[in-house]
mmCIF file of C-alpha atoms in Angstrom:
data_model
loop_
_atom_site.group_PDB
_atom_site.id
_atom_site.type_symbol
_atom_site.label_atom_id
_atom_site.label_comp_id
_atom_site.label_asym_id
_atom_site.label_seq_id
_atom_site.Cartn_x
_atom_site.Cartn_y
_atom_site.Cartn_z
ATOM 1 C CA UNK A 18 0.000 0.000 0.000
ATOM 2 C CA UNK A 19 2.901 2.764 0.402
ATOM 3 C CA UNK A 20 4.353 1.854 -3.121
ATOM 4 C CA UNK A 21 0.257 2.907 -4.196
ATOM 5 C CA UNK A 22 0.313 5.875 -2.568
ATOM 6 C CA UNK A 23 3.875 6.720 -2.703
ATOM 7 C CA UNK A 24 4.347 7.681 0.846
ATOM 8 C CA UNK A 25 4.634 5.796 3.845
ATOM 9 C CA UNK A 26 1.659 5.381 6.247
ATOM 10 C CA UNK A 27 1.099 6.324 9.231
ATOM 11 C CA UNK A 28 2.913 4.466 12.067
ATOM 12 C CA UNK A 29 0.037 3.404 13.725
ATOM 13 C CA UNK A 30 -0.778 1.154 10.623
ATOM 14 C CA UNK A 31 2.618 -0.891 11.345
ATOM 15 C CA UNK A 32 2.238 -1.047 15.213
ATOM 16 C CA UNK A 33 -1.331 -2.437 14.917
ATOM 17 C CA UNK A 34 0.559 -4.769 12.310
ATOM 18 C CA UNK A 35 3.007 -5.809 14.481
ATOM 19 C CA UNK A 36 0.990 -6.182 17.913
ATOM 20 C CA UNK A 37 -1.527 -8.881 16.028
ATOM 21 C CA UNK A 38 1.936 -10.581 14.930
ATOM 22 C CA UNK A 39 3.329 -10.335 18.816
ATOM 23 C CA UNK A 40 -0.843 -11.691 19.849
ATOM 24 C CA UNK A 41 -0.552 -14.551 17.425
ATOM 25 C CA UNK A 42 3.021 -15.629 18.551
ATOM 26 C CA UNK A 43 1.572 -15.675 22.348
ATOM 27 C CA UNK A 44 -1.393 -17.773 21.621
ATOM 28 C CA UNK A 45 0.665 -20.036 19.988
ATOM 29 C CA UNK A 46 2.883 -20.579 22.778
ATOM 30 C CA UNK A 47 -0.614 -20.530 25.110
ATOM 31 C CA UNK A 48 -1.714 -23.650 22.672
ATOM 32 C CA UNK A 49 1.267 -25.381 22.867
ATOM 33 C CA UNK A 50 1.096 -24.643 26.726
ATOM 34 C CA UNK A 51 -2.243 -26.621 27.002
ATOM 35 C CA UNK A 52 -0.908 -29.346 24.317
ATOM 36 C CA UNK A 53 1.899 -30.348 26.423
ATOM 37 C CA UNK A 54 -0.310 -30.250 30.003
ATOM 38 C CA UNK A 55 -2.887 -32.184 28.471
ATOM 39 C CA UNK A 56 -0.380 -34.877 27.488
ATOM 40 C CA UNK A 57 1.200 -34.635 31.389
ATOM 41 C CA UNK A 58 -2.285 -35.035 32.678
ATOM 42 C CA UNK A 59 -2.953 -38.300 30.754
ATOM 43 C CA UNK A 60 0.231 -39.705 31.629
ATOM 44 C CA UNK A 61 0.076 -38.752 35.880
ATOM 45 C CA UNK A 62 -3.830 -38.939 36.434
ATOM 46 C CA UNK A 63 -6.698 -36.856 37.404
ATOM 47 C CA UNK A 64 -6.277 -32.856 36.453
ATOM 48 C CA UNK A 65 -4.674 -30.386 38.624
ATOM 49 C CA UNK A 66 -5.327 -26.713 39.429
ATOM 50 C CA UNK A 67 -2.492 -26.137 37.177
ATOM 51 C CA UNK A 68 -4.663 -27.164 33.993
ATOM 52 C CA UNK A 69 -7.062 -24.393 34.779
ATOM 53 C CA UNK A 70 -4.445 -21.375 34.409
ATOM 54 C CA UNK A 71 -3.403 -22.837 31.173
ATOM 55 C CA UNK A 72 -6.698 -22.767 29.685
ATOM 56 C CA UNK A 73 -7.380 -19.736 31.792
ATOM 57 C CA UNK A 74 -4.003 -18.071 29.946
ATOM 58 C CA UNK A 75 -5.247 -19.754 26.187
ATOM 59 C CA UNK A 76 -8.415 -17.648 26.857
ATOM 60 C CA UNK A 77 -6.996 -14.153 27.644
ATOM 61 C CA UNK A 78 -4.545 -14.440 24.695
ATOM 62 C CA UNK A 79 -7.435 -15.171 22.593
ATOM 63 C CA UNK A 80 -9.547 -12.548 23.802
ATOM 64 C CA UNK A 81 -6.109 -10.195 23.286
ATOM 65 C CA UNK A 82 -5.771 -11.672 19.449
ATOM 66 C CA UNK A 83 -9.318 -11.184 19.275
ATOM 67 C CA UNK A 84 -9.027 -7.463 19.519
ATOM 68 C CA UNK A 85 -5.888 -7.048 17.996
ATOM 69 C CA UNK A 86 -7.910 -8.803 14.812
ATOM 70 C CA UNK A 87 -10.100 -6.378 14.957
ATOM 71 C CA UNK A 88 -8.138 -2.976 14.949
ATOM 72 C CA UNK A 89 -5.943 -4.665 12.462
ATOM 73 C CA UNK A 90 -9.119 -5.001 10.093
ATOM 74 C CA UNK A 91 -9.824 -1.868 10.837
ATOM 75 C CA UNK A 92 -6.341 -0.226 9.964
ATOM 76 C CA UNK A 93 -5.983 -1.403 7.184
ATOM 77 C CA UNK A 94 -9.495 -0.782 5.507
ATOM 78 C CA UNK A 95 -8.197 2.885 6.455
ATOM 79 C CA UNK A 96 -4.954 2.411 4.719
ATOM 80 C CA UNK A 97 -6.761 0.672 2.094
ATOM 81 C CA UNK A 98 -9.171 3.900 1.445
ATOM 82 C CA UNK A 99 -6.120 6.540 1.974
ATOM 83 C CA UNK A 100 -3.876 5.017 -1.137
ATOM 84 C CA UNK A 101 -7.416 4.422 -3.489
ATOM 85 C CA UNK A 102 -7.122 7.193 -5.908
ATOM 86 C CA UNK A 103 -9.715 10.058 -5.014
#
């Protein structure tokens, strides 16, 4: 979109960019989190307090990628609409 408009956007553009990037890394790590507890759990018994604050964690980073997502979207339909010829 800057090489269409042949200026760069605004910064805010990149950091909502790069924030849903750092969101998806963490709910990555959150998933693999609960993969790896879930496979403890089968192997030592019945669940543990610990398994809720995994799944606890896998929700708030979801909730966080969630609205990340969203201002994302929203970004760049703006960027989208500055570089569309007038």
């Amino acid at each position: 979109m800057e090489r269409l408009c042949s200026s760069p956007l605004h910064e805010n553009i990149s950091t909502a960019l790069d924030k849903h990037l750092e969101s998806i890394h963490v709910v990555q790590a959150r998933r693999k989190d609960e993969i790896v507890n879930a496979s403890g759990r089968q192997r030592h018994g019945p669940p543990r307090c610990q398994d809720e604050r995994v799944v606890l964690a896998l929700a708030v980073a979801l909730r966080a990628l969630c609205l990340a997502t969203r201002k994302v979207r929203t970004v760049l339909w703006c960027a989208l609409q500055m570089t569309l010829p007038k």
